[in-house]
Each structure stands twice: as structure tokens, then as C-alpha cells.
Short mmCIF file of C-alpha atoms in Angstrom, two decimals:
data_model
loop_
_atom_site.label_atom_id
_atom_site.label_comp_id
_atom_site.label_asym_id
_atom_site.label_seq_id
_atom_site.Cartn_x
_atom_site.Cartn_y
_atom_site.Cartn_z
CA MET L 1 31.68 44.09 -34.25
CA LYS L 2 29.97 46.10 -36.85
CA ASN L 3 32.45 48.72 -36.68
CA ASP L 4 36.30 47.11 -37.38
CA TYR L 5 38.09 48.83 -38.82
CA PHE L 6 41.95 48.90 -40.09
CA LYS L 7 43.45 52.52 -39.94
CA VAL L 8 46.34 52.50 -42.59
CA ILE L 9 49.60 53.88 -41.17
CA ARG L 10 51.74 53.94 -43.96
CA ALA L 11 50.21 52.32 -47.22
CA GLY L 12 53.42 51.34 -48.67
CA LEU L 13 54.60 51.56 -52.39
CA ASN L 14 50.86 50.35 -54.73
CA SER L 15 48.54 48.60 -52.48
CA THR L 16 45.65 48.45 -54.16
CA PHE L 17 42.16 46.50 -53.60
CA GLN L 18 41.99 43.44 -56.33
CA ASP L 19 39.90 40.41 -57.44
CA HIS L 20 39.39 37.82 -60.65
CA GLY L 21 39.67 41.23 -62.76
CA ARG L 22 37.22 42.99 -64.78
CA LYS L 23 35.19 41.36 -67.58
CA ASN L 24 33.64 42.95 -71.20
CA LEU L 25 35.04 46.53 -70.74
CA TYR L 26 38.24 46.05 -73.43
CA HIS L 27 35.89 48.25 -76.42
CA ILE L 28 36.10 50.91 -73.71
CA GLY L 29 39.11 51.00 -72.41
CA LEU L 30 39.33 49.50 -69.65
CA PRO L 31 41.67 46.70 -68.94
CA PHE L 32 41.09 43.19 -66.61
CA SER L 33 42.73 44.74 -63.85
CA GLY L 34 42.45 42.33 -60.51
CA SER L 35 45.02 40.38 -59.17
CA MET L 36 48.46 40.20 -61.02
CA ASP L 37 49.51 36.50 -58.55
CA LYS L 38 46.09 34.53 -59.39
CA ARG L 39 47.02 31.71 -57.79
CA ASN L 40 48.45 33.49 -54.50
CA TYR L 41 45.45 35.38 -54.20
CA LEU L 42 43.19 32.11 -54.21
CA ILE L 43 45.39 30.63 -51.84
CA ALA L 44 44.67 34.14 -49.61
CA ASN L 45 41.03 33.58 -49.74
CA LYS L 46 41.09 30.44 -49.54
CA LEU L 47 42.57 29.75 -46.32
CA ILE L 48 40.47 32.47 -44.76
CA ASN L 49 37.71 30.87 -45.41
CA ASN L 50 36.09 34.46 -47.41
CA ASN L 51 34.15 33.55 -50.76
CA LYS L 52 37.28 33.15 -53.98
CA ASN L 53 35.84 36.20 -55.50
CA ASP L 54 36.88 38.77 -52.08
CA ALA L 55 38.80 41.57 -52.55
CA ALA L 56 42.37 41.60 -51.09
CA ILE L 57 44.30 43.16 -50.46
CA GLU L 58 47.27 43.42 -53.18
CA PHE L 59 50.37 44.95 -52.37
CA ALA L 60 54.15 45.54 -54.39
CA PHE L 61 57.47 45.42 -52.62
CA GLN L 62 57.28 47.15 -49.38
CA GLY L 63 53.29 46.18 -48.14
CA PRO L 64 51.24 48.47 -45.58
CA SER L 65 50.85 48.96 -41.98
CA LEU L 66 47.68 48.32 -40.41
CA LYS L 67 46.84 49.16 -37.14
CA TYR L 68 44.09 46.59 -35.88
CA PHE L 69 40.61 47.86 -33.89
CA GLY L 70 37.92 45.21 -33.51
CA LEU L 71 37.45 41.76 -31.76
CA PRO L 72 40.37 38.80 -31.71
CA ARG L 73 39.61 37.67 -36.05
CA ASN L 74 42.36 36.14 -38.44
CA ILE L 75 44.70 37.37 -41.40
CA VAL L 76 46.61 35.51 -43.76
CA ILE L 77 49.39 36.65 -45.88
CA THR L 78 50.29 34.88 -49.23
CA GLY L 79 53.38 35.16 -51.16
CA SER L 80 57.39 35.82 -50.21
CA VAL L 81 56.75 38.39 -47.76
CA ASN L 82 58.46 39.58 -44.81
CA PHE L 83 55.95 40.94 -41.82
CA LYS L 84 55.91 41.55 -38.20
CA ILE L 85 52.85 42.14 -36.02
CA TYR L 86 52.98 44.69 -32.54
CA LYS L 87 51.15 43.30 -30.84
CA ASP L 88 48.74 46.10 -28.20
CA ASN L 89 51.26 44.44 -24.96
CA ASN L 90 54.54 45.82 -26.56
CA SER L 91 55.89 42.09 -27.66
CA GLN L 92 56.06 41.73 -31.39
CA GLU L 93 56.22 38.64 -33.51
CA ASN L 94 57.35 37.69 -36.78
CA GLY L 95 55.31 37.11 -39.20
CA GLU L 96 54.92 33.28 -41.02
CA CYS L 97 53.01 33.65 -44.11
CA TYR L 98 50.53 30.69 -45.73
CA LYS L 99 49.39 30.74 -42.70
CA THR L 100 45.98 31.70 -40.41
CA ILE L 101 46.85 34.13 -37.57
CA LYS L 102 44.73 36.22 -34.95
CA ILE L 103 45.01 39.36 -33.88
CA ASP L 104 43.29 41.67 -31.16
CA ASN L 105 42.75 45.47 -31.05
CA GLY L 106 45.06 47.62 -31.19
CA ASP L 107 47.75 44.83 -33.16
CA ILE L 108 50.03 46.69 -36.20
CA ILE L 109 50.43 44.70 -38.93
CA ASP L 110 53.43 45.82 -40.89
CA ILE L 111 54.14 44.04 -44.19
CA ILE L 112 57.49 45.48 -44.95
CA SER L 113 59.14 43.68 -48.25
CA THR L 114 58.13 41.28 -50.58
CA ASN L 115 60.81 39.23 -50.92
CA LYS L 116 62.90 38.05 -53.98
CA SER L 117 59.19 38.44 -55.89
CA VAL L 118 57.15 41.15 -56.67
CA TYR L 119 53.54 40.74 -55.07
CA GLY L 120 51.91 40.03 -52.33
CA TYR L 121 48.66 39.41 -51.07
CA PHE L 122 46.85 40.23 -47.28
CA CYS L 123 42.80 39.20 -46.58
CA ILE L 124 41.20 39.36 -43.09
CA ASN L 125 38.28 37.06 -42.46
CA GLY L 126 35.10 38.31 -43.30
CA GLY L 127 36.47 40.09 -45.44
CA PHE L 128 37.26 44.30 -46.31
CA LYS L 129 34.04 46.28 -46.03
CA LEU L 130 33.80 47.43 -49.72
CA ASP L 131 31.62 48.48 -53.17
CA LYS L 132 32.25 46.25 -55.71
CA VAL L 133 32.74 47.98 -59.70
CA TRP L 134 31.13 46.44 -63.02
CA ASP L 135 30.88 43.26 -60.23
CA SER L 136 34.50 43.98 -59.23
CA PHE L 137 36.03 44.82 -56.04
CA SER L 138 40.17 44.83 -58.61
CA THR L 139 41.13 48.74 -58.63
CA THR L 140 42.40 50.25 -62.05
CA VAL L 141 44.43 53.25 -60.78
CA ARG L 142 45.07 55.10 -63.86
CA ALA L 143 41.31 55.43 -65.06
CA LYS L 144 40.29 56.07 -61.21
CA VAL L 145 37.99 52.77 -61.80
CA GLY L 146 37.30 50.57 -58.21
CA PRO L 147 36.94 50.22 -55.15
CA ASN L 148 38.63 52.81 -52.15
CA ASN L 149 37.15 55.89 -55.77
CA GLY L 150 40.09 53.92 -57.57
CA ASN L 151 43.27 54.18 -55.54
CA LYS L 152 45.66 52.82 -54.42
CA LEU L 153 45.23 53.11 -50.36
CA ILE L 154 46.13 55.84 -48.48
CA ASP L 155 47.91 57.32 -45.63
CA GLY L 156 46.01 57.56 -42.57
CA GLN L 157 42.46 56.09 -44.28
CA LYS L 158 40.06 54.38 -42.40
CA ILE L 159 39.55 50.52 -43.87
CA LEU L 160 36.14 49.09 -43.36
CA LEU L 161 35.02 45.33 -42.41
CA ASN L 162 31.59 43.25 -42.82
CA ASP L 163 31.72 41.19 -39.66
CA PRO L 164 33.71 38.26 -39.12
CA SER L 165 32.50 34.82 -40.09
CA ASN L 166 34.00 31.07 -39.09
CA SER L 167 37.67 31.46 -40.33
CA PRO L 168 39.41 27.96 -38.13
CA HIS L 169 43.34 28.18 -37.15
CA ARG L 170 44.89 26.91 -41.27
CA LYS L 171 48.68 26.64 -42.59
CA LEU L 172 49.80 25.03 -46.10
CA ASN L 173 52.74 24.08 -46.59
CA PHE L 174 53.33 25.85 -50.17
CA LEU L 175 57.24 26.56 -52.22
CA ASP L 176 56.01 29.13 -54.64
CA SER L 177 58.28 27.34 -58.02
CA LYS L 178 59.89 29.71 -60.20
CA ILE L 179 60.18 29.69 -63.62
CA GLU L 180 63.28 28.57 -65.46
CA PHE L 181 62.39 30.72 -69.63
CA ILE L 182 59.15 32.91 -70.36
CA ARG L 183 56.91 30.84 -72.94
CA VAL L 184 55.72 32.81 -75.20
CA ILE L 185 53.77 31.82 -78.54
CA LYS L 186 55.19 33.85 -82.06
CA GLY L 187 52.65 37.38 -81.91
CA THR L 188 51.19 38.08 -85.26
CA ASN L 189 53.55 41.04 -86.08
CA PHE L 190 56.76 38.33 -86.30
CA ASP L 191 58.23 38.65 -89.51
CA PHE L 192 57.80 42.32 -88.68
CA PHE L 193 62.17 41.16 -86.98
CA SER L 194 64.83 40.88 -88.49
CA GLU L 195 66.50 36.82 -88.65
CA GLN L 196 69.18 37.66 -86.53
CA SER L 197 66.57 39.13 -83.67
CA ILE L 198 64.59 36.68 -83.45
CA LYS L 199 67.22 34.54 -82.77
CA ASP L 200 67.82 36.78 -80.26
CA PHE L 201 65.11 37.06 -78.32
CA PHE L 202 64.83 33.69 -78.37
CA SER L 203 68.49 32.76 -77.42
CA LYS L 204 69.68 36.23 -75.61
CA TYR L 205 68.92 36.66 -71.46
CA TYR L 206 66.80 40.08 -71.01
CA THR L 207 66.86 41.81 -68.44
CA VAL L 208 64.36 43.17 -66.10
CA THR L 209 64.09 47.53 -65.12
CA LYS L 210 62.90 49.43 -62.63
CA LEU L 211 60.53 50.83 -65.18
CA THR L 212 57.73 48.01 -64.19
CA ASP L 213 54.78 48.62 -62.65
CA ARG L 214 51.37 46.67 -63.00
CA MET L 215 50.74 48.23 -66.54
CA GLY L 216 53.81 46.72 -67.90
CA MET L 217 57.34 45.53 -67.90
CA ARG L 218 60.15 46.91 -69.48
CA LEU L 219 62.57 44.45 -71.03
CA GLU L 220 66.87 45.59 -71.47
CA GLY L 221 69.17 43.47 -73.86
CA ASN L 222 69.36 43.62 -77.28
CA LYS L 223 68.36 45.18 -79.53
CA LEU L 224 65.55 43.69 -82.01
CA ASN L 225 65.87 44.79 -85.10
CA ASN L 226 62.32 45.71 -87.42
CA ILE L 227 62.42 45.83 -91.19
CA LYS L 228 58.82 45.94 -92.01
CA SER L 229 57.24 49.10 -89.77
CA THR L 230 57.95 50.64 -86.37
CA ASN L 231 54.61 50.75 -86.17
CA ILE L 232 51.32 49.31 -87.09
CA LYS L 233 47.89 50.33 -87.05
CA SER L 234 46.24 50.96 -83.85
CA GLU L 235 44.59 48.26 -82.74
CA GLY L 236 44.15 46.09 -78.68
CA LEU L 237 45.88 44.52 -76.87
CA ILE L 238 45.54 41.60 -74.57
CA LYS L 239 47.51 40.87 -71.21
CA GLY L 240 50.96 39.21 -72.13
CA THR L 241 51.67 40.84 -75.05
CA ILE L 242 55.29 41.71 -75.96
CA GLN L 243 55.31 44.48 -78.11
CA VAL L 244 58.09 46.30 -79.48
CA PRO L 245 58.40 49.91 -79.73
CA ALA L 246 61.49 51.41 -82.25
CA ASP L 247 63.82 51.13 -79.38
CA GLY L 248 64.31 47.53 -79.84
CA GLN L 249 63.37 46.82 -76.24
CA PRO L 250 60.37 44.46 -75.33
CA ILE L 251 57.72 45.53 -73.80
CA ILE L 252 55.46 42.68 -72.13
CA LEU L 253 52.03 44.16 -70.98
CA LEU L 254 50.38 43.82 -68.13
CA SER L 255 47.06 43.51 -66.44
CA ASP L 256 47.12 47.22 -66.00
CA HIS L 257 47.48 47.70 -69.57
CA GLY L 258 46.48 50.03 -72.27
CA THR L 259 43.73 48.67 -74.20
CA ILE L 260 44.64 49.71 -77.60
CA GLY L 261 48.36 50.52 -79.13
CA GLY L 262 50.24 50.75 -82.49
CA TYR L 263 53.43 48.79 -81.79
CA PRO L 264 54.18 45.28 -83.72
CA LYS L 265 53.37 42.55 -81.56
CA ILE L 266 56.64 40.00 -81.32
CA GLY L 267 55.04 37.77 -78.83
CA VAL L 268 52.82 36.98 -76.60
CA VAL L 269 53.09 35.35 -72.96
CA ILE L 270 51.73 31.92 -72.27
CA SER L 271 48.74 32.02 -69.82
CA ALA L 272 50.54 29.23 -68.03
CA ASP L 273 53.40 31.33 -67.00
CA TYR L 274 51.59 34.80 -66.23
CA ASP L 275 51.13 34.51 -62.41
CA LYS L 276 54.70 33.52 -62.20
CA ILE L 277 56.58 36.47 -64.45
CA VAL L 278 54.44 38.95 -62.66
CA GLN L 279 56.91 37.60 -59.34
CA ILE L 280 60.14 38.24 -61.74
CA THR L 281 62.05 41.44 -59.58
CA PRO L 282 63.70 44.39 -61.57
CA GLY L 283 67.12 44.18 -62.81
CA SER L 284 66.64 39.39 -62.66
CA LYS L 285 67.55 37.94 -66.52
CA ILE L 286 65.13 35.99 -67.95
CA LYS L 287 65.12 34.14 -71.24
CA PHE L 288 61.87 33.47 -73.65
CA LYS L 289 61.21 29.96 -75.02
CA GLU L 290 58.30 29.69 -78.49
CA ILE L 291 55.40 27.26 -76.86
CA LYS L 292 53.56 25.98 -79.80
CA LEU L 293 49.93 26.52 -78.53
CA LYS L 294 48.42 22.91 -78.12
CA ASP L 295 51.45 22.61 -76.24
CA ALA L 296 50.24 26.31 -74.36
CA GLU L 297 47.19 25.41 -74.25
CA ASN L 298 47.92 22.04 -71.72
CA LEU L 299 50.77 23.76 -69.55
CA TYR L 300 47.81 25.19 -68.87
CA LYS L 301 44.66 22.72 -68.25
CA LEU L 302 48.09 21.18 -65.82
CA TYR L 303 48.53 25.19 -64.19
CA THR L 304 45.35 25.37 -63.01
CA MET L 305 45.05 21.85 -61.83
CA GLU L 306 47.86 22.47 -59.81
CA THR L 307 45.95 25.91 -58.12
CA ASN L 308 43.21 23.39 -58.00
CA ASN L 309 45.50 20.91 -55.81
CA ILE L 310 47.12 23.42 -53.94
CA LEU L 311 43.66 24.83 -52.71
CA ASN L 312 41.72 21.21 -52.23
CA ARG L 313 44.96 20.51 -49.33
CA ILE L 314 43.58 23.51 -47.82
CA ILE L 315 40.43 22.31 -45.12
CA MET O 1 33.72 39.38 -94.39
CA ILE O 2 37.34 38.60 -92.25
CA LYS O 3 40.02 38.73 -94.32
CA ASN O 4 42.24 35.96 -91.81
CA ILE O 5 42.04 34.68 -88.56
CA VAL O 6 45.05 33.61 -86.81
CA ASN O 7 44.72 33.40 -82.45
CA LEU O 8 46.92 36.09 -80.74
CA GLY O 9 48.64 34.01 -77.39
CA ASP O 10 46.66 31.41 -76.47
CA ALA O 11 43.65 32.99 -74.61
CA ALA O 12 42.21 35.65 -77.93
CA ILE O 13 41.45 35.01 -80.67
CA TYR O 14 42.43 37.81 -83.69
CA CYS O 15 40.06 38.58 -86.53
CA ASP O 16 41.65 40.77 -89.72
CA PHE O 17 39.02 42.61 -91.21
CA GLY O 18 42.26 43.87 -93.89
CA SER O 19 44.63 46.91 -93.51
CA ASP O 20 43.22 50.47 -94.59
CA VAL O 21 41.64 52.41 -92.44
CA ASN O 22 38.18 53.41 -93.37
CA LYS O 23 34.34 53.94 -92.23
CA GLU O 24 33.80 50.48 -94.49
CA ILE O 25 35.83 47.73 -93.08
CA ASN O 26 35.29 49.47 -89.88
CA SER O 27 32.12 49.32 -89.41
CA LYS O 28 32.17 45.70 -90.54
CA VAL O 29 34.50 45.73 -87.05
CA ILE O 30 31.03 46.75 -85.18
CA LYS O 31 29.31 44.56 -87.02
CA TYR O 32 30.90 41.66 -85.37
CA PHE O 33 31.39 43.77 -81.95
CA MET O 34 28.40 44.24 -81.74
CA ALA O 35 26.77 40.75 -82.96
CA LEU O 36 29.67 38.83 -80.31
CA LYS O 37 28.21 40.89 -77.67
CA GLU O 38 24.34 40.92 -78.35
CA LYS O 39 25.05 36.46 -78.41
CA ASN O 40 27.10 36.32 -74.96
CA ILE O 41 28.87 32.90 -76.55
CA LYS O 42 30.26 30.99 -73.69
CA GLY O 43 33.61 31.85 -72.58
CA ILE O 44 34.60 35.11 -74.37
CA THR O 45 35.73 37.22 -72.02
CA ASN O 46 36.61 41.22 -73.97
CA LEU O 47 36.44 41.74 -76.89
CA SER O 48 38.73 45.14 -78.60
CA PRO O 49 37.32 46.80 -81.96
CA SER O 50 39.71 48.30 -83.87
CA TYR O 51 39.80 50.60 -86.97
CA ASN O 52 40.03 46.84 -89.07
CA LYS O 53 40.90 44.72 -86.67
CA LEU O 54 38.43 42.48 -83.56
CA ILE O 55 40.46 40.44 -80.79
CA ILE O 56 38.62 38.03 -78.74
CA SER O 57 40.18 37.69 -75.72
CA PHE O 58 38.10 34.22 -74.08
CA ASP O 59 38.87 32.64 -70.30
CA LEU O 60 41.13 28.79 -71.44
CA ASN O 61 38.94 27.09 -68.84
CA GLU O 62 36.00 27.77 -70.61
CA THR O 63 36.97 27.08 -74.53
CA ASN O 64 39.61 27.05 -76.85
CA TYR O 65 41.24 28.93 -80.06
CA GLU O 66 39.90 26.24 -82.23
CA ASP O 67 36.41 25.76 -80.86
CA LEU O 68 35.54 29.27 -80.22
CA LYS O 69 37.33 30.55 -83.99
CA LYS O 70 34.51 27.37 -85.89
CA VAL O 71 31.65 29.67 -83.03
CA VAL O 72 32.86 33.13 -84.71
CA LEU O 73 33.13 32.15 -88.13
CA ASP O 74 29.28 30.76 -88.20
CA LEU O 75 28.11 33.80 -86.60
CA LYS O 76 24.94 35.49 -88.61
CA LEU O 77 25.39 38.87 -88.04
CA ASN O 78 21.39 38.97 -88.23
CA VAL O 79 21.63 41.95 -85.74
CA LYS O 80 20.67 45.64 -86.13
CA ILE O 81 22.88 47.63 -85.43
CA GLU O 82 21.25 51.05 -87.98
CA ASN O 83 19.36 52.81 -84.49
CA ARG O 84 22.19 51.67 -82.01
CA PHE O 85 23.77 54.95 -82.57
CA GLN O 86 23.67 58.22 -81.63
CA LYS O 87 25.09 62.20 -82.48
CA ILE O 88 26.24 64.14 -80.50
CA ASN O 89 27.44 67.10 -79.90
CA ILE O 90 31.06 68.60 -78.20
CA PRO O 91 31.07 71.86 -77.36
CA ILE O 92 34.79 72.78 -77.50
CA CYS O 93 36.72 76.38 -76.52
CA CYS O 94 39.55 76.62 -78.00
CA ASP O 95 40.49 80.23 -75.69
CA ASP O 96 44.51 80.36 -76.67
CA GLU O 97 45.33 78.66 -73.19
CA PHE O 98 43.55 75.21 -73.82
CA SER O 99 44.67 75.16 -77.63
CA ILE O 100 48.68 74.94 -76.89
CA ASP O 101 49.49 73.16 -80.02
CA ILE O 102 47.98 76.13 -82.06
CA GLU O 103 51.14 78.84 -82.91
CA ARG O 104 53.04 75.59 -84.19
CA ILE O 105 49.98 74.19 -86.65
CA GLU O 106 49.74 77.78 -87.72
CA GLU O 107 53.03 78.23 -88.77
CA LYS O 108 53.09 75.19 -90.48
CA PHE O 109 50.49 75.09 -92.54
CA GLN O 110 50.90 78.87 -93.13
CA LYS O 111 47.04 79.80 -91.77
CA SER O 112 45.50 81.15 -89.53
CA LYS O 113 43.98 79.52 -85.98
CA SER O 114 40.20 80.99 -87.16
CA GLU O 115 41.35 79.18 -90.95
CA ILE O 116 42.57 75.81 -88.92
CA ILE O 117 39.55 76.12 -86.42
CA ASN O 118 36.76 76.31 -89.12
CA LEU O 119 38.48 72.70 -91.63
CA PHE O 120 37.84 71.01 -87.67
CA LEU O 121 34.44 72.43 -86.80
CA ASN O 122 31.09 71.47 -87.35
CA LYS O 123 31.51 68.33 -89.46
CA ASN O 124 30.58 64.39 -89.33
CA TYR O 125 32.70 62.68 -87.37
CA PHE O 126 33.18 59.00 -87.06
CA CYS O 127 33.50 56.77 -83.62
CA TYR O 128 36.48 54.73 -85.52
CA MET O 129 36.84 52.79 -81.25
CA THR O 130 37.52 53.80 -78.40
CA GLY O 131 39.61 52.99 -76.03
CA PHE O 132 44.45 53.04 -74.70
CA ILE O 133 42.89 55.04 -71.86
CA ALA O 134 39.06 54.27 -70.91
CA GLY O 135 36.32 56.45 -73.33
CA MET O 136 38.70 57.61 -75.01
CA PRO O 137 37.47 58.09 -78.56
CA PHE O 138 38.99 58.32 -82.20
CA LEU O 139 37.29 60.04 -84.38
CA GLY O 140 37.11 61.08 -87.74
CA ASP O 141 38.09 61.19 -90.73
CA ILE O 142 39.39 64.84 -90.49
CA ASP O 143 40.24 67.69 -92.82
CA GLU O 144 43.28 66.56 -95.06
CA LYS O 145 44.44 70.12 -94.73
CA ILE O 146 44.61 70.17 -90.73
CA GLN O 147 46.54 66.59 -91.02
CA LEU O 148 49.67 65.71 -88.36
CA ASP O 149 51.63 64.00 -87.09
CA ARG O 150 51.87 62.24 -83.94
CA LEU O 151 54.89 64.88 -81.86
CA GLU O 152 57.57 64.11 -81.73
CA THR O 153 58.38 63.97 -78.02
CA PRO O 154 55.17 63.17 -76.39
CA ARG O 155 53.62 64.97 -72.97
CA VAL O 156 53.95 63.99 -70.40
CA LYS O 157 50.57 65.51 -68.96
CA VAL O 158 47.80 66.33 -71.68
CA PRO O 159 44.63 68.00 -69.44
CA LYS O 160 42.14 66.04 -68.98
CA GLY O 161 39.60 66.76 -72.09
CA SER O 162 41.99 68.00 -74.50
CA VAL O 163 40.64 67.37 -78.04
CA GLY O 164 44.25 66.44 -80.18
CA LEU O 165 44.82 66.02 -83.63
CA THR O 166 46.85 63.26 -85.68
CA GLY O 167 47.06 62.44 -89.40
CA GLN O 168 42.73 61.54 -90.57
CA PHE O 169 41.63 60.87 -86.11
CA CYS O 170 41.00 63.18 -83.68
CA ASN O 171 40.46 62.47 -79.49
CA ILE O 172 39.71 63.58 -76.64
CA TYR O 173 41.28 62.65 -73.51
CA THR O 174 39.01 61.67 -71.17
CA PHE O 175 42.26 62.18 -68.35
CA GLU O 176 45.30 62.98 -67.86
CA SER O 177 46.99 61.99 -69.44
CA PRO O 178 50.59 60.99 -71.33
CA GLY O 179 50.20 61.54 -75.09
CA GLY O 180 51.30 63.05 -77.99
CA TRP O 181 48.74 64.61 -79.73
CA ASN O 182 48.24 68.38 -81.00
CA ILE O 183 45.91 69.83 -79.09
CA ILE O 184 43.86 72.57 -80.55
CA GLY O 185 41.04 72.51 -77.90
CA LYS O 186 39.20 71.95 -74.25
CA THR O 187 35.94 70.14 -73.97
CA PRO O 188 33.99 70.71 -69.55
CA LEU O 189 32.16 68.06 -71.13
CA GLU O 190 32.77 64.48 -69.08
CA ILE O 191 33.73 61.93 -71.82
CA PHE O 192 34.68 58.94 -69.37
CA ASN O 193 32.30 58.68 -66.53
CA SER O 194 33.13 55.43 -63.96
CA THR O 195 29.84 56.05 -61.72
CA ASN O 196 27.47 55.62 -64.74
CA VAL O 197 27.88 52.04 -64.17
CA LYS O 198 25.48 51.40 -67.62
CA LYS O 199 26.89 54.07 -69.78
CA PRO O 200 30.46 54.87 -68.46
CA ASN O 201 31.28 56.26 -72.24
CA LEU O 202 29.29 59.80 -73.44
CA ILE O 203 31.74 58.59 -77.22
CA SER O 204 31.12 54.70 -78.82
CA PRO O 205 32.54 52.90 -81.86
CA GLY O 206 30.09 53.76 -84.31
CA ASP O 207 27.87 56.93 -83.02
CA GLN O 208 28.51 60.74 -85.55
CA VAL O 209 30.30 63.42 -82.79
CA THR O 210 30.28 67.06 -84.22
CA PHE O 211 32.37 70.06 -81.81
CA TYR O 212 30.55 73.60 -81.92
CA GLU O 213 32.58 76.05 -80.59
CA ILE O 214 31.97 77.75 -77.01
CA LYS O 215 33.75 81.03 -75.62
CA LYS O 216 36.25 80.91 -72.53
CA LYS O 217 33.48 82.40 -70.32
CA GLU O 218 31.04 79.66 -71.62
CA TYR O 219 33.27 77.14 -70.85
CA GLU O 220 33.40 78.23 -67.28
CA LYS O 221 29.35 78.36 -66.79
CA PHE O 222 29.82 74.00 -67.38
CA TYR O 223 30.94 73.98 -63.70
CA GLU O 224 29.01 76.28 -62.08
CA LYS O 225 25.78 74.58 -63.56
#
């Protein structure tokens, strides 16, 4: 049906439209943005039989509650997520992730919470009816760039849907793995820190604090003493960079990070671990481990292969 | 021209053009940035030029550090860039309402407001880089007589359009944002407009910028248009 839509009953804490991210705009001050956990985003689109670049609703901790108006069609949720479907006929069912679920007119999908993880992804067959901005469905809330006028979902708003396409019932047996260490490559200001601090950085636990969002993850632990200078001339930043301000507590920059900064860079998280670190919840304790460039490249190849294998299992 | 080139993580190249901040070094950075942008090299996903560094991000599925480093070092800088830079005049209103740090600056330099503003106005500033927040230009060089440190405690919210000073630079807050620069006035011009997809940022690295003063009435008129 042409006019199928969702009504947002509750927007959730941080629900945005996302896709692969947006390239080639660092130089004007816009980060990649895009889905934080690419693997779960890709799985969601594959399960629902959409294009791999179609938009998903990404949510953090508490997701949205959405009421559906339209002809029956499939939805899917990926991640580790508790959700319920309230049927229009007053019955209810507990949702199961990584499995397509048919919804009918009047059904409510209530995405209650993520379970020991941060982000989850919601896709619907046919996809959301959105306009691309710079060839992307990604939202950068701080710059008000992206679909939905660059905003998070808002209580009461409508989300229009494209016409449905073919969506066979699909299910994936998948248990997302967790990481023991965050693996990092030495940063360009590694030598700004005392020997003891470098030792601490690679041996002590750091706690993920509540001051963590799509822009960055603030950590708390043994203070990292800077023996050179607590500032550098402002320069470009990339996602995964671990910078250390004057207070000695590291911050890992995530997908919506500011594009220029002047704090020393102690390390950069390897690409293979990015999907995993974003799912680490506040209060968790983490450890860093040093990795050489060649090993990081190989680990990324392996990770990509693994992702492709998972996607190929979905038929 | 590049003094040192290393990897930044496994998916970026860090090009160091020196440690000083001046137009000469920055112009080299901009030249490399433009040449790389023009050549559309396979695998490159982003370029971050700054005062004296250039960071090249790439897709690790398409290339890697060693291969791309060779391409960067062999790069022919045969792009003509001279005609691409614009001269831009920016109106600024320094009404007390907008010039929120002026009293402190007056006290610090023992100069009157008009002396301070006159040292700032009608000079050619060079855009070294844009970023931090979308479209924010870093312009220099500010007269030595009015160079200031960052605020000790940054503001949680600096109003959109505010013009701030720190060290040899001035910037314009393209959005309401946290910030620690010393605010001397406000421009009604839209410096970043994401709906203008081809050219969202009014000011690009390498451009020349001059500020001219407008009165509060003219400032308000900008919104009536």
C-alpha cells in the first residue's frame, strides 16, 4: 500500500536513521557517522531482503515504540534486544532477534531495551521513505545533517514507508561475540606519555563511563601522565582514535566525533574491533592490547571474511 | 614537502608538514589536499587538512597503508589551485549583547572596545582549515595586540554565529556548540548550510576573509530579507 507508515509512540533514548556513513566531508567538519555496529546493520538489511545500503533505525539502550499502519509486512531486529509485539487483537508476543516477523495493521512494536549491549537495528521490508543527504541516509544530530531533518526520532512523528518488496521468512542462528581486549595501534603522540603510564595503559583496567555516546567513549582509570605537552596544534581526527586530555583519562572517538582536535593521541583502535567496542556498556571494565599494523590488517581481513560468511548464510 | 609520513591506526595516513603554524606550511597542506581530492584515488574515503598536517583516511578493503603511501609520495602536484580561492566579506555586529567577552578583553589589554574591534576589523584573514564542528573556519592571523588564551572554563553553549578569538586565530561558530573562544561579536550570515549540498560551507581552506562592522539594526534586517 502506498501510504503505509509508523507512528512513533515513544522515540527512545537515541534513535536515528543510519546507513554505511558519509564519505569525503571530514574537511568541512562532518564525520562519517553511519551505523555504529556495521555488522549488525548489514545483517538486518540482508535478513529483510533490502539493499545493503538501505537505512535502518539504530537505537541505543531503550529503543522506540512504533505503531504500524498498513498492509502486512516483515520487520527484523538485530543486536541483543528485548522487544514485544502488541497485536491489534490484544495478544502479544515476545520478539526474537535475527528473525523476520510479520506485522499487521495496528500492531505495536515496543523495543524495550538492549541486553548487555548498546546498539540495536530495526529494519522493515521495503525500507523507510527517506531522502538521502550527500548520498547517505546517515544522521549526524549535532550538525543537523541527514534524514528526518538531521534529528533523532521524535515522539508522535510519522515515519513513511516505501512499497514492500518480496521478503521471504528468514532466520539466522547467530550469537554476537564479545571482545576481551580492545586492540590498538600506537598513536602519533605515543611518546608524550611517561613509561609508567604506557605500562598502565596496556595492563590496567579502564572503566567505560556514562559519558559515552555516538561521539565518544570516556574512560576512567589510572591517570596517564603526559610528560611533553597536554596540547598539540589542532589537527584531524579519525574514528577509533584514543586521545588523552590534560586530566589523563582517555577518550575513544566514535562515529560522530568532532573532526579536529588538539589532545595527544596515544593510540587508535584497530578496524577489526570497532563494531565490538561500540557495544561495550557503561560500567564495563576493559583492557587495551598493542597490535602491529600488519597484524591489524590481517585481523580486519578475517573480520570482513567472517561478516561475509554470516551474510552468505542468510538465504 | 611532507616531512614525515606514518600510519594513524590501520586505515589512515598521517602526513606531517612541520610543527610551525604559518601560511607557508598551511598552503602546502592545502595544495596536497586539493591534488588528492582532484585525483579521486581509489580507496581514499576522507581527507583532513589542518594547520600543518594532512590525514588521509582509506577503506582497508580497497587499499592499505604501504600501497597508498607510495601513491601519496609519488603524487604530482600539478593542479592549479590559485583561482579557486574566494574573497569573502563577513558582516559582524559587535553590539554588547553579542560581544559577550569584550569587558574582560578591555580589562586585559587596557584598551577600549573600539580600539580592540578596530584592530580586528578590515584585515585580510586566511582560512587555515575548517572543522571541529561542520563548516567552522579557523582564520588567521589576528593582530598580536589582541591575542588571547582560551577561556579557562569553556562555555557549555556558544550562540550560533558567534565570532571568537584565541591565539593567532579567530573562528565562527556555525552552530550553537560548547566552546572556549573569546567572543567579540556575531554574524547573521549562514556559514554552514547542509541543504546546499554542492557548497555547504561558505568559507573553505585557502579563502581570504574580511570582517566589516554592522549595527544592530542592520543585523536584524538580515533576518527580514
